[in-house]
Amino acid sequence: GTHDLDAAVERVAEDIAAMETRGAAAIADAAADALQQQATQSDADTPEAFRAELRAAARQLLETRPTAVSLPNALRYVLQRMDGDSVETLRRNTVAGADEFRARLDRAQTDLGRVGANRLRDGDRIMTHCHSTDVLACVETAREQGKELSAIVKETRPRNQGRLTAERLVELGVDVTLIVDSAARRYLNDADHVLVGADAIAADGSVVNKIGTSGLAVNARDRGTPIVVAAQTIKLDPDTMTGNLVEIETRDESEVIDPEARDAIGDIDVENPAFDVTPPRYVDAIVTERGQFPPESIVTLMRELFGEGITDPWVE
Ligand code: RUB
């Protein structure tokens, strides 16, 4: 029956919700993997039952985190390849679709890294926020080209993803200075680039990324430091072409302050938005696997990649 078959999907969904699996690219990869496992394990006896099962799995994955558009884009990619008139054909095509998606994701990140590395010169210092594998791909390629780099790494409260970035940068041979988020403006004078990732990019070129990115971008502009966003085209949100807004996830207040400490203060509200929106005028360039774009031209790329009609193949 459907029930126990969902175990793999449930596990992946839980990991995404708990941020064991986190970052837009990793979320997309895990979601495609979960659909693949569902397809492999399914004991559906009719094509209709198989399709219904996969759509239900997709809906369960979608409920985890609302902001990273790579998640619905991954599900779209795989479900659009769920084609055939027998369970076995459906299974084969879905499994192949997931493989293809993950291979493309990998290739896109490598290609993006090559584009981003062109911007980095020997001796440059970057400033990072949160933990982005697309950003790290740029740094990795630049290091392979023999460029010496240093980094000012914002810790990124409340979840401290900056520590992950610091660890990875050290592995890549980059000199790292870790700072608290509120020290960013002071250190912008020393930075040649602000280099951040994205969870979603809207049709107008707005960049949705970890909370604090927009303030960092405004400060960087004030200091004259270029703001570069490294984001594969899977981060483009096709729904924004028809005026939909990107939903900003709010997370539990216990990530900000533990309940006991909070009670000791008294009756206060605590808010914990996970992401914010950086308007296109504060973004100098968006680096993708297809090249570098000014934010204003993102809509053209979006139309080319998604066409006009966006489908939601997980709808019952
Ligand atoms: C992660 C975050 C990252 C983007 C890009 O937020 O904001 O900058 O997801 O990452 P969280 P990548 O930690 O809340 O998931 O380049 O790896 O897709």
mmCIF file of C-alpha atoms and ligand atoms in Angstrom:
data_model
loop_
_atom_site.group_PDB
_atom_site.id
_atom_site.type_symbol
_atom_site.label_atom_id
_atom_site.label_comp_id
_atom_site.label_asym_id
_atom_site.label_seq_id
_atom_site.Cartn_x
_atom_site.Cartn_y
_atom_site.Cartn_z
ATOM 1 C CA GLY A 1 0.000 0.000 0.000
ATOM 2 C CA THR A 2 0.930 3.646 -0.349
ATOM 3 C CA HIS A 3 1.490 4.120 3.337
ATOM 4 C CA ASP A 4 4.788 2.340 4.067
ATOM 5 C CA LEU A 5 6.121 3.174 0.609
ATOM 6 C CA ASP A 6 6.285 6.803 1.677
ATOM 7 C CA ALA A 7 8.971 6.121 4.307
ATOM 8 C CA ALA A 8 11.866 7.340 2.143
ATOM 9 C CA VAL A 9 9.955 10.433 1.105
ATOM 10 C CA GLU A 10 8.991 11.113 4.685
ATOM 11 C CA ARG A 11 12.606 10.859 5.822
ATOM 12 C CA VAL A 12 13.822 13.267 3.137
ATOM 13 C CA ALA A 13 10.977 15.670 3.952
ATOM 14 C CA GLU A 14 11.834 15.573 7.653
ATOM 15 C CA ASP A 15 15.510 16.217 6.922
ATOM 16 C CA ILE A 16 14.658 19.236 4.776
ATOM 17 C CA ALA A 17 12.249 20.657 7.369
ATOM 18 C CA ALA A 18 14.795 20.180 10.172
ATOM 19 C CA MET A 19 17.565 21.683 7.966
ATOM 20 C CA GLU A 20 19.623 18.485 8.140
ATOM 21 C CA THR A 21 19.449 18.883 4.388
ATOM 22 C CA ARG A 22 19.698 22.578 3.630
ATOM 23 C CA GLY A 23 20.676 25.069 0.969
ATOM 24 C CA ALA A 24 18.677 25.343 -2.230
ATOM 25 C CA ALA A 25 20.798 23.046 -4.404
ATOM 26 C CA ALA A 26 20.992 20.273 -1.801
ATOM 27 C CA ILE A 27 17.228 20.489 -1.223
ATOM 28 C CA ALA A 28 16.571 20.055 -4.963
ATOM 29 C CA ASP A 29 18.940 17.103 -5.143
ATOM 30 C CA ALA A 30 17.318 15.399 -2.140
ATOM 31 C CA ALA A 31 13.802 15.984 -3.514
ATOM 32 C CA ALA A 32 14.656 14.356 -6.851
ATOM 33 C CA ASP A 33 16.230 11.470 -4.946
ATOM 34 C CA ALA A 34 13.081 11.022 -2.840
ATOM 35 C CA LEU A 35 10.856 10.825 -5.943
ATOM 36 C CA GLN A 36 13.266 8.320 -7.410
ATOM 37 C CA GLN A 37 13.080 6.155 -4.306
ATOM 38 C CA GLN A 38 9.312 6.360 -4.311
ATOM 39 C CA ALA A 39 9.236 5.297 -7.971
ATOM 40 C CA THR A 40 11.662 2.438 -7.354
ATOM 41 C CA GLN A 41 9.813 1.072 -4.340
ATOM 42 C CA SER A 42 6.266 1.601 -5.536
ATOM 43 C CA ASP A 43 4.060 -1.481 -5.641
ATOM 44 C CA ALA A 44 1.233 0.408 -7.367
ATOM 45 C CA ASP A 45 -0.656 -1.967 -9.654
ATOM 46 C CA THR A 46 -2.100 0.579 -12.068
ATOM 47 C CA PRO A 47 -0.532 3.534 -13.871
ATOM 48 C CA GLU A 48 -3.103 5.806 -12.213
ATOM 49 C CA ALA A 49 -2.125 4.588 -8.746
ATOM 50 C CA PHE A 50 1.566 5.082 -9.572
ATOM 51 C CA ARG A 51 1.011 8.642 -10.762
ATOM 52 C CA ALA A 52 -1.144 9.449 -7.728
ATOM 53 C CA GLU A 53 1.553 8.109 -5.420
ATOM 54 C CA LEU A 54 4.290 10.210 -7.020
ATOM 55 C CA ARG A 55 2.135 13.332 -6.970
ATOM 56 C CA ALA A 56 1.376 12.766 -3.275
ATOM 57 C CA ALA A 57 5.102 12.333 -2.590
ATOM 58 C CA ALA A 58 5.802 15.626 -4.373
ATOM 59 C CA ARG A 59 3.162 17.425 -2.314
ATOM 60 C CA GLN A 60 4.666 16.092 0.893
ATOM 61 C CA LEU A 61 8.114 17.349 -0.143
ATOM 62 C CA LEU A 62 6.684 20.731 -1.138
ATOM 63 C CA GLU A 63 5.270 21.279 2.338
ATOM 64 C CA THR A 64 8.705 21.338 3.979
ATOM 65 C CA ARG A 65 10.187 24.744 3.174
ATOM 66 C CA PRO A 66 8.368 27.352 1.121
ATOM 67 C CA THR A 67 11.125 29.675 -0.159
ATOM 68 C CA ALA A 68 13.679 27.637 -2.116
ATOM 69 C CA VAL A 69 12.127 27.419 -5.585
ATOM 70 C CA SER A 70 14.667 24.768 -6.563
ATOM 71 C CA LEU A 71 12.359 22.358 -4.738
ATOM 72 C CA PRO A 72 9.253 22.807 -6.972
ATOM 73 C CA ASN A 73 11.542 23.139 -10.000
ATOM 74 C CA ALA A 74 13.120 19.753 -9.190
ATOM 75 C CA LEU A 75 9.710 18.140 -8.690
ATOM 76 C CA ARG A 76 8.474 19.667 -11.971
ATOM 77 C CA TYR A 77 11.453 18.319 -13.861
ATOM 78 C CA VAL A 78 11.027 14.759 -12.592
ATOM 79 C CA LEU A 79 7.215 14.606 -12.766
ATOM 80 C CA GLN A 80 7.185 15.965 -16.314
ATOM 81 C CA ARG A 81 9.226 12.920 -17.306
ATOM 82 C CA MET A 82 6.813 10.542 -15.577
ATOM 83 C CA ASP A 83 5.472 9.272 -18.861
ATOM 84 C CA GLY A 84 4.100 5.918 -20.058
ATOM 85 C CA ASP A 85 1.083 3.653 -20.036
ATOM 86 C CA SER A 86 2.322 0.857 -17.800
ATOM 87 C CA VAL A 87 3.681 0.952 -14.262
ATOM 88 C CA GLU A 88 7.049 -0.354 -15.452
ATOM 89 C CA THR A 89 7.437 2.332 -18.123
ATOM 90 C CA LEU A 90 6.367 5.011 -15.675
ATOM 91 C CA ARG A 91 8.866 3.729 -13.141
ATOM 92 C CA ARG A 92 11.715 3.604 -15.645
ATOM 93 C CA ASN A 93 11.032 7.119 -16.956
ATOM 94 C CA THR A 94 10.668 8.621 -13.493
ATOM 95 C CA VAL A 95 13.888 7.022 -12.265
ATOM 96 C CA ALA A 96 15.696 8.189 -15.417
ATOM 97 C CA GLY A 97 14.224 11.687 -15.019
ATOM 98 C CA ALA A 98 15.571 11.943 -11.480
ATOM 99 C CA ASP A 99 19.020 10.720 -12.575
ATOM 100 C CA GLU A 100 19.044 13.212 -15.408
ATOM 101 C CA PHE A 101 17.973 16.034 -13.109
ATOM 102 C CA ARG A 102 20.712 15.343 -10.581
ATOM 103 C CA ALA A 103 23.365 15.048 -13.276
ATOM 104 C CA ARG A 104 22.249 18.386 -14.743
ATOM 105 C CA LEU A 105 22.322 20.014 -11.323
ATOM 106 C CA ASP A 106 25.879 18.845 -10.848
ATOM 107 C CA ARG A 107 27.002 19.980 -14.277
ATOM 108 C CA ALA A 108 25.273 23.344 -13.880
ATOM 109 C CA GLN A 109 27.168 24.008 -10.667
ATOM 110 C CA THR A 110 30.485 23.182 -12.295
ATOM 111 C CA ASP A 111 29.703 25.432 -15.285
ATOM 112 C CA LEU A 112 28.559 28.229 -12.971
ATOM 113 C CA GLY A 113 31.812 27.893 -11.035
ATOM 114 C CA ARG A 114 33.796 28.555 -14.208
ATOM 115 C CA VAL A 115 31.800 31.705 -14.948
ATOM 116 C CA GLY A 116 32.073 33.003 -11.384
ATOM 117 C CA ALA A 117 35.805 32.293 -11.212
ATOM 118 C CA ASN A 118 36.376 34.698 -14.111
ATOM 119 C CA ARG A 119 35.364 37.546 -11.824
ATOM 120 C CA LEU A 120 37.851 36.635 -9.114
ATOM 121 C CA ARG A 121 41.418 37.885 -9.446
ATOM 122 C CA ASP A 122 44.548 36.672 -7.736
ATOM 123 C CA GLY A 123 44.718 38.168 -4.236
ATOM 124 C CA ASP A 124 41.030 39.078 -4.004
ATOM 125 C CA ARG A 125 39.077 39.053 -0.766
ATOM 126 C CA ILE A 126 35.421 38.072 -0.780
ATOM 127 C CA MET A 127 32.721 38.522 1.834
ATOM 128 C CA THR A 128 30.192 35.697 2.225
ATOM 129 C CA HIS A 129 26.821 35.287 3.912
ATOM 130 C CA CYS A 130 25.251 31.941 4.827
ATOM 131 C CA HIS A 131 26.459 28.778 3.047
ATOM 132 C CA SER A 132 26.029 28.484 -0.695
ATOM 133 C CA THR A 133 27.427 25.619 -2.747
ATOM 134 C CA ASP A 134 27.063 27.780 -5.871
ATOM 135 C CA VAL A 135 29.353 30.389 -4.278
ATOM 136 C CA LEU A 136 31.809 27.710 -3.217
ATOM 137 C CA ALA A 137 31.895 26.339 -6.783
ATOM 138 C CA CYS A 138 33.173 29.762 -7.975
ATOM 139 C CA VAL A 139 35.849 29.796 -5.287
ATOM 140 C CA GLU A 140 36.844 26.205 -6.013
ATOM 141 C CA THR A 141 37.420 26.910 -9.702
ATOM 142 C CA ALA A 142 39.366 30.087 -8.932
ATOM 143 C CA ARG A 143 41.576 28.112 -6.547
ATOM 144 C CA GLU A 144 42.110 25.432 -9.215
ATOM 145 C CA GLN A 145 43.288 28.254 -11.471
ATOM 146 C CA GLY A 146 45.905 29.037 -8.835
ATOM 147 C CA LYS A 147 44.367 32.285 -7.577
ATOM 148 C CA GLU A 148 45.075 33.151 -3.949
ATOM 149 C CA LEU A 149 41.916 34.233 -2.156
ATOM 150 C CA SER A 150 40.867 35.315 1.291
ATOM 151 C CA ALA A 151 37.388 35.564 2.753
ATOM 152 C CA ILE A 152 35.493 37.472 5.395
ATOM 153 C CA VAL A 153 32.793 35.074 6.497
ATOM 154 C CA LYS A 154 29.655 36.316 8.253
ATOM 155 C CA GLU A 155 28.544 33.823 10.875
ATOM 156 C CA THR A 156 24.879 34.100 9.792
ATOM 157 C CA ARG A 157 22.717 34.012 12.878
ATOM 158 C CA PRO A 158 20.660 32.240 14.040
ATOM 159 C CA ARG A 159 21.839 28.966 12.476
ATOM 160 C CA ASN A 160 25.510 29.872 11.952
ATOM 161 C CA GLN A 161 25.795 28.504 8.425
ATOM 162 C CA GLY A 162 28.889 30.731 8.147
ATOM 163 C CA ARG A 163 30.800 28.079 10.063
ATOM 164 C CA LEU A 164 30.065 25.568 7.298
ATOM 165 C CA THR A 165 31.289 28.075 4.730
ATOM 166 C CA ALA A 166 34.430 28.752 6.776
ATOM 167 C CA GLU A 167 35.201 25.053 7.029
ATOM 168 C CA ARG A 168 34.784 24.461 3.324
ATOM 169 C CA LEU A 169 36.828 27.554 2.404
ATOM 170 C CA VAL A 170 39.689 26.380 4.610
ATOM 171 C CA GLU A 171 39.598 23.044 2.762
ATOM 172 C CA LEU A 172 39.901 25.005 -0.479
ATOM 173 C CA GLY A 173 42.982 26.801 0.807
ATOM 174 C CA VAL A 174 41.331 30.179 1.412
ATOM 175 C CA ASP A 175 42.364 32.406 4.357
ATOM 176 C CA VAL A 176 39.243 32.874 6.457
ATOM 177 C CA THR A 177 38.252 35.589 8.910
ATOM 178 C CA LEU A 178 34.987 34.868 10.740
ATOM 179 C CA ILE A 179 32.942 37.878 11.895
ATOM 180 C CA VAL A 180 29.598 38.444 13.591
ATOM 181 C CA ASP A 181 26.914 39.626 11.202
ATOM 182 C CA SER A 182 26.780 43.126 12.600
ATOM 183 C CA ALA A 183 30.500 43.667 11.834
ATOM 184 C CA ALA A 184 29.933 43.344 8.094
ATOM 185 C CA ARG A 185 29.894 47.044 7.260
ATOM 186 C CA ARG A 186 33.199 47.638 8.993
ATOM 187 C CA TYR A 187 34.888 44.910 6.946
ATOM 188 C CA LEU A 188 33.361 45.840 3.600
ATOM 189 C CA ASN A 189 36.223 48.279 3.043
ATOM 190 C CA ASP A 190 38.549 45.280 2.871
ATOM 191 C CA ALA A 191 36.388 43.229 0.512
ATOM 192 C CA ASP A 192 36.647 43.160 -3.295
ATOM 193 C CA HIS A 193 33.335 41.353 -3.789
ATOM 194 C CA VAL A 194 30.296 40.352 -1.815
ATOM 195 C CA LEU A 195 29.528 36.854 -3.077
ATOM 196 C CA VAL A 196 26.232 35.264 -2.049
ATOM 197 C CA GLY A 197 23.894 32.517 -3.257
ATOM 198 C CA ALA A 198 20.140 32.555 -3.766
ATOM 199 C CA ASP A 199 17.096 30.544 -2.813
ATOM 200 C CA ALA A 200 14.940 32.184 -5.441
ATOM 201 C CA ILE A 201 15.243 34.864 -8.107
ATOM 202 C CA ALA A 202 12.139 36.737 -9.207
ATOM 203 C CA ALA A 203 11.293 37.899 -12.720
ATOM 204 C CA ASP A 204 12.295 41.491 -11.901
ATOM 205 C CA GLY A 205 15.752 40.319 -10.810
ATOM 206 C CA SER A 206 15.087 40.507 -7.064
ATOM 207 C CA VAL A 207 17.190 38.015 -5.142
ATOM 208 C CA VAL A 208 15.742 36.017 -2.256
ATOM 209 C CA ASN A 209 18.464 34.714 0.023
ATOM 210 C CA LYS A 210 19.270 34.171 3.712
ATOM 211 C CA ILE A 211 18.000 36.921 6.017
ATOM 212 C CA GLY A 212 20.595 39.680 6.176
ATOM 213 C CA THR A 213 21.519 39.547 2.496
ATOM 214 C CA SER A 214 19.553 42.701 1.629
ATOM 215 C CA GLY A 215 21.137 44.771 4.406
ATOM 216 C CA LEU A 216 24.545 43.505 3.361
ATOM 217 C CA ALA A 217 23.851 44.508 -0.244
ATOM 218 C CA VAL A 218 22.772 48.033 0.727
ATOM 219 C CA ASN A 219 25.924 48.445 2.825
ATOM 220 C CA ALA A 220 28.089 47.028 0.061
ATOM 221 C CA ARG A 221 26.636 49.473 -2.440
ATOM 222 C CA ASP A 222 27.321 52.324 -0.014
ATOM 223 C CA ARG A 223 30.940 51.156 0.214
ATOM 224 C CA GLY A 224 31.249 50.592 -3.538
ATOM 225 C CA THR A 225 31.809 46.859 -3.180
ATOM 226 C CA PRO A 226 30.273 44.808 -6.033
ATOM 227 C CA ILE A 227 27.489 42.395 -5.084
ATOM 228 C CA VAL A 228 27.571 39.164 -7.048
ATOM 229 C CA VAL A 229 24.917 36.474 -6.752
ATOM 230 C CA ALA A 230 25.888 32.920 -7.731
ATOM 231 C CA ALA A 231 22.714 31.057 -8.634
ATOM 232 C CA GLN A 232 21.962 28.255 -11.056
ATOM 233 C CA THR A 233 18.928 28.790 -13.291
ATOM 234 C CA ILE A 234 17.042 26.300 -11.099
ATOM 235 C CA LYS A 235 16.721 29.239 -8.673
ATOM 236 C CA LEU A 236 14.600 31.206 -11.142
ATOM 237 C CA ASP A 237 10.995 31.274 -9.981
ATOM 238 C CA PRO A 238 8.696 31.014 -13.028
ATOM 239 C CA ASP A 239 5.581 31.853 -10.966
ATOM 240 C CA THR A 240 6.901 35.399 -10.498
ATOM 241 C CA MET A 241 6.422 36.017 -14.247
ATOM 242 C CA THR A 242 2.690 36.149 -13.560
ATOM 243 C CA GLY A 243 2.963 38.402 -10.534
ATOM 244 C CA ASN A 244 3.177 35.837 -7.741
ATOM 245 C CA LEU A 245 5.431 36.751 -4.830
ATOM 246 C CA VAL A 246 8.065 34.466 -3.340
ATOM 247 C CA GLU A 247 6.896 33.254 0.056
ATOM 248 C CA ILE A 248 9.349 34.009 2.856
ATOM 249 C CA GLU A 249 9.681 31.191 5.363
ATOM 250 C CA THR A 250 9.446 32.054 9.050
ATOM 251 C CA ARG A 251 11.046 29.553 11.382
ATOM 252 C CA ASP A 252 10.610 28.712 15.038
ATOM 253 C CA GLU A 253 11.484 31.452 17.538
ATOM 254 C CA SER A 254 13.511 28.966 19.587
ATOM 255 C CA GLU A 255 16.222 29.314 16.900
ATOM 256 C CA VAL A 256 16.620 32.927 18.047
ATOM 257 C CA ILE A 257 16.350 32.529 21.815
ATOM 258 C CA ASP A 258 15.745 29.506 24.006
ATOM 259 C CA PRO A 259 12.309 29.483 25.618
ATOM 260 C CA GLU A 260 13.658 29.791 29.165
ATOM 261 C CA ALA A 261 15.746 32.871 28.427
ATOM 262 C CA ARG A 262 12.793 34.316 26.623
ATOM 263 C CA ASP A 263 10.476 33.782 29.587
ATOM 264 C CA ALA A 264 13.042 35.401 31.866
ATOM 265 C CA ILE A 265 12.848 38.593 29.808
ATOM 266 C CA GLY A 266 9.084 38.854 30.055
ATOM 267 C CA ASP A 267 6.308 39.220 27.531
ATOM 268 C CA ILE A 268 8.040 39.800 24.181
ATOM 269 C CA ASP A 269 7.438 38.803 20.602
ATOM 270 C CA VAL A 270 10.222 37.008 18.755
ATOM 271 C CA GLU A 271 10.293 36.749 14.974
ATOM 272 C CA ASN A 272 12.521 34.599 12.826
ATOM 273 C CA PRO A 273 12.201 35.171 9.076
ATOM 274 C CA ALA A 274 14.645 32.875 7.251
ATOM 275 C CA PHE A 275 15.072 34.922 4.061
ATOM 276 C CA ASP A 276 14.810 38.440 2.675
ATOM 277 C CA VAL A 277 14.536 40.143 -0.699
ATOM 278 C CA THR A 278 17.348 42.171 -2.233
ATOM 279 C CA PRO A 279 15.987 44.534 -4.910
ATOM 280 C CA PRO A 280 17.678 44.280 -8.322
ATOM 281 C CA ARG A 281 19.216 47.766 -8.050
ATOM 282 C CA TYR A 282 21.574 46.479 -5.349
ATOM 283 C CA VAL A 283 22.744 43.491 -7.377
ATOM 284 C CA ASP A 284 25.654 43.952 -9.790
ATOM 285 C CA ALA A 285 25.577 40.561 -11.467
ATOM 286 C CA ILE A 286 23.863 37.194 -11.330
ATOM 287 C CA VAL A 287 26.235 34.379 -12.215
ATOM 288 C CA THR A 288 24.537 31.278 -13.653
ATOM 289 C CA GLU A 289 25.665 28.188 -15.577
ATOM 290 C CA ARG A 290 24.568 30.028 -18.725
ATOM 291 C CA GLY A 291 26.788 33.019 -18.122
ATOM 292 C CA GLN A 292 26.591 36.235 -16.170
ATOM 293 C CA PHE A 293 23.471 38.413 -16.288
ATOM 294 C CA PRO A 294 22.503 41.851 -15.018
ATOM 295 C CA PRO A 295 19.401 41.360 -12.826
ATOM 296 C CA GLU A 296 17.272 43.304 -15.333
ATOM 297 C CA SER A 297 17.723 40.665 -18.024
ATOM 298 C CA ILE A 298 16.740 37.707 -15.861
ATOM 299 C CA VAL A 299 13.153 37.825 -17.113
ATOM 300 C CA THR A 300 14.323 37.138 -20.673
ATOM 301 C CA LEU A 301 16.262 34.098 -19.514
ATOM 302 C CA MET A 302 13.253 32.970 -17.513
ATOM 303 C CA ARG A 303 10.948 33.105 -20.540
ATOM 304 C CA GLU A 304 13.461 31.181 -22.597
ATOM 305 C CA LEU A 305 13.805 28.432 -19.986
ATOM 306 C CA PHE A 306 10.229 28.057 -18.791
ATOM 307 C CA GLY A 307 8.164 29.390 -21.690
ATOM 308 C CA GLU A 308 4.894 31.053 -20.789
ATOM 309 C CA GLY A 309 2.932 28.165 -19.293
ATOM 310 C CA ILE A 310 3.989 26.926 -15.863
ATOM 311 C CA THR A 311 2.476 23.634 -14.762
ATOM 312 C CA ASP A 312 2.034 22.231 -11.290
ATOM 313 C CA PRO A 313 2.191 18.504 -12.044
ATOM 314 C CA TRP A 314 1.740 17.556 -8.376
ATOM 315 C CA VAL A 315 -1.867 18.822 -8.298
ATOM 316 C CA GLU A 316 -4.374 15.970 -7.859
HETATM 317 C C1 RUB B 1 20.519 28.704 2.583
HETATM 318 C C2 RUB B 1 20.808 29.938 1.773
HETATM 319 C C3 RUB B 1 21.798 29.786 0.629
HETATM 320 C C4 RUB B 1 21.049 29.413 -0.636
HETATM 321 C C5 RUB B 1 21.996 29.021 -1.762
HETATM 322 O O1 RUB B 1 19.518 28.903 3.574
HETATM 323 O O2 RUB B 1 20.251 30.995 1.955
HETATM 324 O O3 RUB B 1 22.473 30.983 0.387
HETATM 325 O O4 RUB B 1 20.188 28.318 -0.385
HETATM 326 O O5 RUB B 1 22.637 27.786 -1.498
HETATM 327 P P1 RUB B 1 19.172 27.717 4.606
HETATM 328 P P2 RUB B 1 23.153 26.859 -2.690
HETATM 329 O O6 RUB B 1 20.404 27.418 5.370
HETATM 330 O O7 RUB B 1 18.069 28.275 5.446
HETATM 331 O O8 RUB B 1 18.691 26.539 3.760
HETATM 332 O O9 RUB B 1 24.041 27.712 -3.530
HETATM 333 O O10 RUB B 1 23.909 25.735 -2.037
HETATM 334 O O11 RUB B 1 21.945 26.387 -3.453
#
